[in-house]
Amino acid sequence: MTELLLIRHGETDWNAERRLQGFLDIGLNDRGRQQAVALALALRDEALDAVIASDLQRAVHTAQALALPRGLTVQTDACLRERCYGAFEGLLYDEIAGHFPQAHASWMAREVDARFPPGQQHAETLREFSARAVDSIIAIARRHAGQKIAIVTHGGVLDCVYRAARGVGLDSVRDFDIINTGINRFHWDGKVLSVLQWGNVAHLGQVALDEASQ
């Protein structure tokens, strides 16, 4: 049995001001760095065989808090990145509807094959993104069979993996929280991914932001 600790990165200034990040590489703010320290303290007694992160710095810097005390190097994987939102990226949430009303309506309706206007990058549909996210987590689990792995990634990735493990449709309204540095435990038995624990934030002195799209 492989145990996976899936963790959302710490807070960024863009999280705090509700600005969509996607593929854009935004660093942790002071609160995010404090969350990473609290996360490391909460997991200090757990043996980890590897620490893997999205290659975006908000994930890498969160993961370093877990890896460095164990003498591990953070392994990065671009397949663990947040969804690419194309032209939405860099805009405040409240601005997106004004700039792209039709695309914004498709996003709010969770239309799985809607593709947003291109920006610096070509946007992914929700279906494409989910396939990338889930396949990347399963590939990691297969490579690390029988081990305990910490994976630091993004809210959107966690949303897709939770849905895949619980059999929840991508088009369903989200009714679960995805918190900065929340600890989410999964098992992989070689065939099935199962949720053991979701959204453990006992290590945080105050609730972090819940923004699945960051």
Coordinates of N, CA and C in Angstrom, one line a residue:
M1 N 0.8 -1.2 0.0 CA 0.0 0.0 0.0 C 0.9 1.2 0.0
T2 N 0.6 2.2 -0.9 CA 1.3 3.4 -1.0 C 0.5 4.5 -0.3
E3 N 1.1 5.3 0.6 CA 0.4 6.4 1.2 C 0.9 7.7 0.6
L4 N -0.1 8.6 0.2 CA 0.2 9.8 -0.4 C -0.3 10.9 0.5
L5 N 0.5 11.9 0.8 CA 0.0 13.1 1.5 C 0.0 14.2 0.5
L6 N -1.2 14.6 0.1 CA -1.4 15.6 -0.9 C -1.7 16.9 -0.2
I7 N -0.9 17.9 -0.5 CA -0.9 19.2 0.2 C -1.0 20.4 -0.7
R8 N -1.9 21.3 -0.5 CA -1.9 22.5 -1.2 C -0.8 23.5 -0.7
H9 N -0.2 24.2 -1.6 CA 0.9 25.1 -1.3 C 0.4 26.2 -0.3
G10 N 1.3 26.9 0.3 CA 1.0 28.0 1.2 C 0.4 29.2 0.5
E11 N -0.1 30.1 1.3 CA -0.8 31.3 0.7 C 0.2 32.2 0.0
T12 N -0.3 32.8 -1.1 CA 0.4 33.9 -1.8 C -0.4 35.2 -1.7
D13 N 0.2 36.3 -2.1 CA -0.5 37.5 -2.1 C -1.7 37.5 -3.1
W14 N -1.5 36.8 -4.2 CA -2.6 36.7 -5.2 C -3.7 35.9 -4.6
N15 N -3.5 34.8 -3.8 CA -4.6 34.2 -3.1 C -5.4 35.2 -2.3
A16 N -4.6 36.0 -1.5 CA -5.2 36.9 -0.6 C -6.1 37.9 -1.3
E17 N -5.7 38.4 -2.5 CA -6.5 39.4 -3.2 C -7.4 38.8 -4.2
R18 N -7.5 37.5 -4.3 CA -8.3 36.8 -5.2 C -8.0 37.1 -6.7
R19 N -6.7 36.9 -7.0 CA -6.2 37.1 -8.3 C -5.8 35.7 -8.9
L20 N -6.3 35.3 -10.0 CA -6.1 34.0 -10.6 C -4.7 33.8 -11.0
Q21 N -4.1 32.7 -10.5 CA -2.7 32.4 -10.8 C -2.5 31.4 -11.9
G22 N -3.1 30.3 -11.8 CA -2.9 29.3 -12.9 C -1.4 28.9 -13.1
F23 N -0.9 29.0 -14.3 CA 0.5 28.7 -14.6 C 1.4 29.8 -14.1
L24 N 0.9 31.0 -13.8 CA 1.8 32.1 -13.4 C 2.5 31.8 -12.1
D25 N 3.8 32.1 -12.1 CA 4.7 31.6 -11.0 C 4.8 32.7 -9.9
I26 N 3.9 32.6 -8.9 CA 3.8 33.5 -7.8 C 4.4 32.9 -6.5
G27 N 5.2 33.6 -5.8 CA 5.8 33.1 -4.6 C 4.9 33.2 -3.4
L28 N 5.3 32.6 -2.3 CA 4.6 32.6 -1.0 C 4.7 34.0 -0.4
N29 N 3.6 34.4 0.3 CA 3.7 35.6 1.1 C 4.1 35.2 2.5
D30 N 4.2 36.2 3.4 CA 4.6 35.9 4.8 C 3.8 34.8 5.5
R31 N 2.5 35.0 5.3 CA 1.6 34.0 5.9 C 1.8 32.6 5.3
G32 N 2.0 32.6 4.0 CA 2.3 31.3 3.4 C 3.5 30.6 3.9
R33 N 4.6 31.4 4.1 CA 5.8 30.8 4.7 C 5.6 30.3 6.1
Q34 N 4.7 31.1 6.9 CA 4.4 30.6 8.2 C 3.6 29.3 8.2
Q35 N 2.7 29.2 7.2 CA 1.9 28.0 7.1 C 2.9 26.8 6.7
A36 N 3.9 27.0 5.9 CA 4.8 26.0 5.5 C 5.6 25.5 6.8
V37 N 6.0 26.4 7.6 CA 6.7 26.0 8.9 C 5.8 25.2 9.8
A38 N 4.5 25.7 9.9 CA 3.5 24.9 10.7 C 3.3 23.5 10.2
L39 N 3.2 23.4 8.9 CA 3.0 22.1 8.2 C 4.2 21.2 8.5
A40 N 5.4 21.7 8.4 CA 6.6 20.9 8.7 C 6.6 20.4 10.1
L41 N 6.2 21.3 11.1 CA 6.2 20.9 12.5 C 5.1 19.8 12.7
A42 N 4.0 19.9 12.0 CA 2.9 18.9 12.2 C 3.4 17.5 11.7
L43 N 4.2 17.5 10.7 CA 4.6 16.2 10.1 C 6.0 15.8 10.5
R44 N 6.6 16.5 11.5 CA 8.0 16.3 11.8 C 8.3 14.8 12.2
D45 N 7.4 14.1 12.7 CA 7.6 12.8 13.2 C 7.2 11.7 12.2
E46 N 6.8 12.1 11.0 CA 6.4 11.1 10.0 C 7.6 10.9 9.1
A47 N 7.9 9.6 8.8 CA 8.9 9.3 7.9 C 8.4 9.4 6.5
L48 N 9.1 10.2 5.6 CA 8.7 10.4 4.2 C 9.8 9.8 3.3
D49 N 9.4 9.1 2.3 CA 10.4 8.5 1.4 C 10.8 9.5 0.3
A50 N 9.9 10.4 0.0 CA 10.2 11.4 -1.0 C 9.3 12.6 -0.8
V51 N 9.7 13.8 -1.3 CA 8.9 15.0 -1.3 C 8.9 15.5 -2.8
I52 N 7.7 15.6 -3.4 CA 7.5 15.9 -4.8 C 6.6 17.2 -4.8
A53 N 6.9 18.1 -5.8 CA 6.1 19.3 -5.9 C 5.9 19.7 -7.3
S54 N 4.9 20.4 -7.6 CA 4.8 21.2 -8.8 C 6.0 22.1 -8.9
D55 N 6.4 22.4 -10.2 CA 7.6 23.2 -10.4 C 7.4 24.7 -10.2
L56 N 6.2 25.1 -9.8 CA 5.9 26.5 -9.5 C 6.4 26.8 -8.1
Q57 N 7.0 28.0 -7.9 CA 7.7 28.3 -6.7 C 6.8 28.2 -5.5
R58 N 5.5 28.5 -5.6 CA 4.7 28.5 -4.4 C 4.6 27.1 -3.8
A59 N 4.6 26.1 -4.7 CA 4.6 24.7 -4.3 C 6.0 24.2 -3.9
V60 N 7.0 24.6 -4.6 CA 8.4 24.2 -4.3 C 8.8 24.7 -2.9
H61 N 8.5 26.0 -2.6 CA 9.0 26.5 -1.4 C 8.2 25.9 -0.2
T62 N 7.0 25.6 -0.4 CA 6.2 24.9 0.7 C 6.8 23.5 0.9
A63 N 7.1 22.8 -0.2 CA 7.7 21.4 -0.1 C 9.1 21.5 0.6
Q64 N 9.8 22.5 0.4 CA 11.2 22.6 1.0 C 11.1 22.5 2.5
A65 N 10.1 23.0 3.1 CA 9.9 23.0 4.5 C 9.8 21.5 5.0
L66 N 9.3 20.6 4.2 CA 9.2 19.2 4.5 C 10.5 18.5 4.2
A67 N 11.1 18.8 3.1 CA 12.3 18.1 2.6 C 13.6 18.4 3.3
L68 N 13.9 19.7 3.5 CA 15.2 20.0 4.1 C 15.5 19.4 5.4
P69 N 14.5 19.4 6.4 CA 14.9 18.7 7.7 C 15.2 17.2 7.6
R70 N 14.7 16.6 6.5 CA 14.9 15.2 6.3 C 16.1 14.9 5.4
G71 N 16.8 15.9 5.0 CA 17.9 15.7 4.1 C 17.5 15.3 2.7
L72 N 16.2 15.6 2.3 CA 15.7 15.2 1.0 C 15.8 16.4 0.0
T73 N 15.8 16.1 -1.2 CA 15.7 17.2 -2.3 C 14.3 17.1 -2.8
V74 N 13.7 18.3 -3.0 CA 12.4 18.4 -3.6 C 12.5 18.0 -5.1
Q75 N 11.7 16.9 -5.4 CA 11.6 16.5 -6.8 C 10.5 17.3 -7.4
T76 N 10.7 18.0 -8.6 CA 9.6 18.8 -9.2 C 9.0 18.1 -10.4
D77 N 7.8 18.3 -10.6 CA 7.0 17.7 -11.7 C 6.1 18.7 -12.3
A78 N 6.3 19.2 -13.5 CA 5.4 20.2 -14.1 C 4.0 19.7 -14.3
C79 N 3.8 18.3 -14.3 CA 2.4 17.8 -14.5 C 1.6 18.0 -13.3
L80 N 2.2 18.5 -12.2 CA 1.5 18.8 -10.9 C 1.0 20.3 -10.9
R81 N 1.3 21.0 -11.9 CA 0.9 22.4 -11.9 C -0.6 22.6 -11.9
E82 N -1.0 23.8 -11.5 CA -2.4 24.2 -11.5 C -2.9 24.2 -12.9
R83 N -4.2 24.2 -13.1 CA -4.8 24.3 -14.5 C -4.3 25.6 -15.1
C84 N -4.1 25.5 -16.4 CA -3.8 26.7 -17.2 C -5.1 27.4 -17.6
Y85 N -5.3 28.6 -17.2 CA -6.6 29.3 -17.5 C -6.5 30.4 -18.6
G86 N -5.4 30.3 -19.4 CA -5.2 31.2 -20.5 C -5.3 32.7 -20.1
A87 N -6.2 33.4 -20.8 CA -6.3 34.9 -20.6 C -6.9 35.2 -19.2
F88 N -7.5 34.3 -18.5 CA -8.0 34.6 -17.2 C -6.8 34.9 -16.2
E89 N -5.7 34.3 -16.5 CA -4.6 34.4 -15.5 C -4.1 35.8 -15.3
G90 N -3.9 36.2 -14.1 CA -3.4 37.5 -13.7 C -4.6 38.5 -13.4
L91 N -5.8 38.1 -13.7 CA -7.0 38.9 -13.4 C -7.6 38.6 -12.0
L92 N -8.1 39.7 -11.4 CA -8.9 39.4 -10.2 C -10.2 38.7 -10.6
Y93 N -10.6 37.8 -9.7 CA -11.8 37.1 -10.0 C -13.0 38.0 -10.4
D94 N -13.1 39.1 -9.8 CA -14.2 40.0 -10.1 C -14.1 40.7 -11.5
E95 N -12.8 40.6 -12.0 CA -12.6 41.2 -13.3 C -12.9 40.3 -14.5
I96 N -12.9 39.0 -14.2 CA -12.9 38.0 -15.3 C -14.3 38.1 -16.0
A97 N -15.4 38.2 -15.2 CA -16.7 38.2 -15.9 C -16.8 39.5 -16.8
G98 N -16.3 40.6 -16.4 CA -16.4 41.8 -17.2 C -15.6 41.7 -18.5
H99 N -14.4 41.0 -18.5 CA -13.6 40.9 -19.6 C -14.1 39.8 -20.6
F100 N -14.5 38.7 -20.0 CA -14.9 37.5 -20.8 C -16.2 36.9 -20.2
P101 N -17.3 37.6 -20.5 CA -18.6 37.2 -19.8 C -19.0 35.8 -20.2
Q102 N -18.9 35.4 -21.5 CA -19.3 34.0 -21.9 C -18.4 33.0 -21.4
A103 N -17.1 33.2 -21.5 CA -16.2 32.2 -20.9 C -16.3 32.1 -19.4
H104 N -16.6 33.2 -18.7 CA -16.7 33.2 -17.3 C -18.0 32.4 -16.9
A105 N -19.1 32.5 -17.7 CA -20.3 31.7 -17.4 C -20.0 30.2 -17.6
S106 N -19.2 29.9 -18.6 CA -18.9 28.5 -18.8 C -18.1 27.9 -17.6
W107 N -17.2 28.8 -17.1 CA -16.3 28.4 -16.0 C -17.2 28.2 -14.7
M108 N -18.1 29.1 -14.4 CA -19.0 29.0 -13.3 C -19.9 27.8 -13.4
A109 N -20.3 27.4 -14.6 CA -21.1 26.2 -14.8 C -20.3 24.9 -14.8
R110 N -19.0 25.0 -14.7 CA -18.1 23.8 -14.7 C -18.4 23.0 -16.0
E111 N -18.4 23.7 -17.1 CA -18.5 23.0 -18.4 C -17.1 22.3 -18.7
V112 N -17.2 21.0 -18.7 CA -15.9 20.3 -18.7 C -15.1 20.4 -20.0
D113 N -15.7 20.8 -21.1 CA -15.0 21.0 -22.4 C -14.8 22.4 -22.8
A114 N -15.2 23.3 -21.9 CA -15.0 24.7 -22.3 C -13.6 25.1 -22.3
R115 N -13.2 25.9 -23.3 CA -11.8 26.3 -23.4 C -11.8 27.9 -23.4
F116 N -11.1 28.4 -22.4 CA -11.0 29.9 -22.2 C -10.1 30.5 -23.3
P117 N -10.3 31.8 -23.5 CA -9.4 32.5 -24.5 C -7.9 32.4 -24.1
P118 N -7.1 32.3 -25.1 CA -5.6 32.1 -24.8 C -5.0 33.4 -24.2
G119 N -4.0 33.2 -23.4 CA -3.2 34.2 -22.8 C -1.8 34.0 -23.1
Q120 N -0.9 34.0 -22.1 CA 0.5 33.7 -22.3 C 0.6 32.2 -22.7
Q121 N -0.4 31.4 -22.2 CA -0.4 30.0 -22.5 C -1.7 29.6 -23.1
H122 N -1.8 28.5 -23.7 CA -3.1 27.9 -24.3 C -3.8 27.3 -23.2
A123 N -5.1 27.7 -22.9 CA -5.8 27.2 -21.8 C -6.2 25.8 -21.9
E124 N -6.3 25.1 -20.8 CA -6.8 23.7 -20.7 C -8.3 23.6 -20.4
T125 N -8.9 22.7 -21.0 CA -10.3 22.4 -20.6 C -10.3 21.7 -19.2
L126 N -11.4 21.7 -18.5 CA -11.4 21.0 -17.3 C -11.2 19.5 -17.4
R127 N -11.7 18.9 -18.5 CA -11.5 17.5 -18.8 C -10.0 17.2 -19.0
E128 N -9.3 18.1 -19.8 CA -7.9 17.9 -20.1 C -7.1 18.0 -18.8
F129 N -7.4 19.1 -18.0 CA -6.7 19.3 -16.8 C -6.9 18.1 -15.8
S130 N -8.1 17.7 -15.6 CA -8.3 16.6 -14.7 C -7.5 15.3 -15.1
A131 N -7.5 15.0 -16.4 CA -6.7 13.8 -16.8 C -5.3 14.0 -16.5
R132 N -4.7 15.2 -16.7 CA -3.3 15.5 -16.4 C -3.1 15.3 -14.9
A133 N -3.9 15.9 -14.1 CA -3.7 15.9 -12.7 C -3.8 14.5 -12.1
V134 N -4.8 13.8 -12.4 CA -5.1 12.5 -11.9 C -4.0 11.5 -12.4
D135 N -3.7 11.6 -13.6 CA -2.7 10.7 -14.2 C -1.3 10.9 -13.6
S136 N -1.0 12.2 -13.3 CA 0.3 12.5 -12.7 C 0.4 11.9 -11.2
I137 N -0.7 12.0 -10.5 CA -0.7 11.5 -9.1 C -0.6 9.9 -9.1
I138 N -1.3 9.3 -10.0 CA -1.2 7.8 -10.1 C 0.2 7.4 -10.6
A139 N 0.8 8.1 -11.5 CA 2.1 7.8 -12.0 C 3.1 7.9 -10.8
I140 N 3.0 8.9 -10.0 CA 3.9 9.0 -8.8 C 3.7 7.8 -7.9
A141 N 2.4 7.5 -7.6 CA 2.1 6.4 -6.7 C 2.7 5.1 -7.2
R142 N 2.6 4.9 -8.5 CA 3.2 3.6 -9.1 C 4.7 3.6 -9.0
R143 N 5.3 4.8 -9.2 CA 6.8 4.8 -9.1 C 7.3 4.6 -7.6
H144 N 6.4 4.9 -6.7 CA 6.8 4.9 -5.3 C 6.0 3.8 -4.5
A145 N 5.8 2.7 -5.1 CA 4.9 1.7 -4.5 C 5.4 1.3 -3.2
G146 N 4.5 1.2 -2.2 CA 4.9 0.8 -0.8 C 5.5 1.9 0.0
Q147 N 5.6 3.1 -0.5 CA 6.3 4.2 0.2 C 5.3 5.2 0.7
K148 N 5.8 6.2 1.5 CA 5.0 7.3 2.0 C 5.6 8.6 1.3
I149 N 4.7 9.2 0.5 CA 5.2 10.4 -0.3 C 4.4 11.6 0.0
A150 N 5.1 12.7 0.2 CA 4.4 14.0 0.3 C 4.4 14.7 -1.1
I151 N 3.3 15.1 -1.5 CA 3.1 15.8 -2.8 C 2.5 17.2 -2.6
V152 N 3.3 18.2 -2.9 CA 2.8 19.6 -2.7 C 2.3 20.1 -4.1
T153 N 1.1 20.5 -4.2 CA 0.5 20.9 -5.5 C -0.5 22.0 -5.3
H154 N -1.5 22.1 -6.1 CA -2.4 23.2 -6.2 C -3.9 22.8 -5.9
G155 N -4.7 23.8 -5.6 CA -6.1 23.5 -5.3 C -6.8 22.8 -6.4
G156 N -6.6 23.2 -7.6 CA -7.3 22.6 -8.7 C -6.9 21.1 -8.9
V157 N -5.6 20.8 -8.7 CA -5.2 19.4 -8.7 C -5.9 18.6 -7.6
L158 N -5.9 19.1 -6.4 CA -6.5 18.4 -5.3 C -8.0 18.2 -5.6
D159 N -8.7 19.2 -6.2 CA -10.1 19.1 -6.5 C -10.3 17.9 -7.4
C160 N -9.5 17.8 -8.5 CA -9.7 16.7 -9.5 C -9.4 15.3 -8.9
V161 N -8.3 15.2 -8.0 CA -8.0 13.9 -7.4 C -9.0 13.5 -6.4
Y162 N -9.5 14.4 -5.6 CA -10.6 14.1 -4.7 C -11.8 13.5 -5.5
R163 N -12.2 14.2 -6.5 CA -13.3 13.8 -7.3 C -13.1 12.4 -7.9
A164 N -11.9 12.2 -8.4 CA -11.6 10.9 -9.0 C -11.7 9.7 -8.0
A165 N -11.1 10.0 -6.8 CA -11.1 9.0 -5.7 C -12.5 8.7 -5.2
R166 N -13.4 9.8 -5.1 CA -14.7 9.6 -4.5 C -15.8 9.4 -5.6
G167 N -15.4 9.4 -6.9 CA -16.4 9.2 -7.9 C -17.4 10.4 -8.1
V168 N -16.9 11.6 -7.8 CA -17.7 12.8 -8.0 C -17.4 13.4 -9.3
G169 N -18.5 13.8 -10.1 CA -18.3 14.3 -11.4 C -17.6 15.7 -11.4
L170 N -16.9 15.9 -12.5 CA -16.2 17.2 -12.6 C -17.2 18.4 -12.7
D171 N -18.4 18.1 -13.2 CA -19.4 19.2 -13.4 C -20.2 19.4 -12.1
S172 N -20.0 18.7 -11.1 CA -20.7 18.9 -9.8 C -20.2 20.1 -9.0
V173 N -21.1 20.8 -8.4 CA -20.6 21.9 -7.5 C -19.7 21.4 -6.4
R174 N -18.6 22.1 -6.1 CA -17.7 21.6 -5.1 C -18.3 21.9 -3.7
D175 N -18.4 20.8 -2.9 CA -18.9 21.0 -1.5 C -17.9 20.5 -0.5
F176 N -16.6 20.7 -0.8 CA -15.5 20.3 0.1 C -14.5 21.4 0.1
D177 N -13.8 21.6 1.2 CA -12.8 22.7 1.3 C -11.4 22.3 0.8
I178 N -10.7 23.2 0.3 CA -9.3 23.0 -0.1 C -8.5 24.1 0.4
I179 N -7.8 23.8 1.5 CA -7.2 24.9 2.3 C -5.7 24.9 2.1
N180 N -5.1 26.1 2.1 CA -3.6 26.2 2.0 C -2.9 25.4 3.1
T181 N -2.0 24.5 2.7 CA -1.2 23.6 3.5 C -2.1 22.6 4.3
G182 N -3.4 22.4 3.9 CA -4.2 21.3 4.5 C -3.6 20.0 4.1
I183 N -3.6 19.0 5.0 CA -3.1 17.7 4.8 C -4.2 16.8 4.3
N184 N -4.0 16.1 3.2 CA -5.0 15.2 2.6 C -4.3 13.9 2.4
R185 N -4.8 12.8 3.0 CA -4.2 11.5 2.9 C -4.9 10.6 2.0
F186 N -4.2 10.0 1.1 CA -4.7 9.0 0.2 C -3.9 7.7 0.3
H187 N -4.6 6.6 -0.1 CA -3.9 5.3 -0.3 C -4.1 4.9 -1.7
W188 N -3.0 4.3 -2.3 CA -3.1 3.7 -3.6 C -2.7 2.2 -3.4
D189 N -3.6 1.3 -3.8 CA -3.4 -0.1 -3.6 C -2.9 -0.8 -4.9
G190 N -2.5 0.0 -5.9 CA -2.1 -0.5 -7.2 C -3.2 -0.4 -8.2
K191 N -4.4 -0.2 -7.8 CA -5.5 -0.1 -8.7 C -6.5 1.0 -8.4
V192 N -6.7 1.2 -7.1 CA -7.7 2.2 -6.7 C -7.0 3.2 -5.7
L193 N -7.4 4.5 -6.0 CA -7.0 5.6 -5.1 C -8.1 5.9 -4.1
S194 N -7.8 5.9 -2.8 CA -8.8 6.1 -1.8 C -8.4 7.3 -0.9
V195 N -9.4 8.0 -0.4 CA -9.2 9.1 0.5 C -9.3 8.6 1.9
L196 N -8.2 8.8 2.7 CA -8.2 8.4 4.1 C -8.5 9.6 5.0
Q197 N -8.1 10.7 4.7 CA -8.3 11.9 5.5 C -8.3 13.1 4.6
W198 N -9.2 14.1 4.8 CA -9.3 15.3 4.0 C -9.3 16.5 4.8
G199 N -8.5 17.5 4.4 CA -8.5 18.8 5.0 C -8.1 19.0 6.4
N200 N -7.1 18.2 6.8 CA -6.6 18.4 8.2 C -5.8 19.7 8.3
V201 N -6.3 20.7 9.0 CA -5.6 21.9 9.2 C -5.4 22.2 10.7
A202 N -5.3 21.2 11.5 CA -5.1 21.3 12.9 C -3.8 22.1 13.2
H203 N -2.9 22.0 12.3 CA -1.6 22.7 12.5 C -1.6 24.2 12.3
L204 N -2.7 24.7 11.8 CA -2.8 26.1 11.5 C -3.5 26.9 12.6
G205 N -3.0 28.0 13.0 CA -3.6 28.8 14.1 C -4.9 29.4 13.6
Q206 N -5.0 29.7 12.3 CA -6.3 30.3 11.8 C -6.5 29.7 10.4
V207 N -7.8 29.6 10.0 CA -8.1 29.0 8.8 C -7.5 29.7 7.6
A208 N -6.8 29.0 6.7 CA -6.2 29.6 5.5 C -7.3 29.8 4.4
L209 N -6.9 30.4 3.4 CA -7.9 30.7 2.3 C -8.2 29.4 1.6
D210 N -9.5 29.3 1.2 CA -10.0 28.2 0.4 C -10.3 28.7 -1.0
E211 N -9.4 28.5 -1.9 CA -9.5 28.9 -3.3 C -9.0 27.8 -4.2
A212 N -9.9 27.0 -4.7 CA -9.5 25.8 -5.4 C -8.8 26.2 -6.7
S213 N -9.0 27.4 -7.2 CA -8.6 27.7 -8.5 C -7.2 28.4 -8.5
Q214 N -6.5 28.3 -7.4 CA -5.2 28.9 -7.3 C -4.1 28.0 -7.3

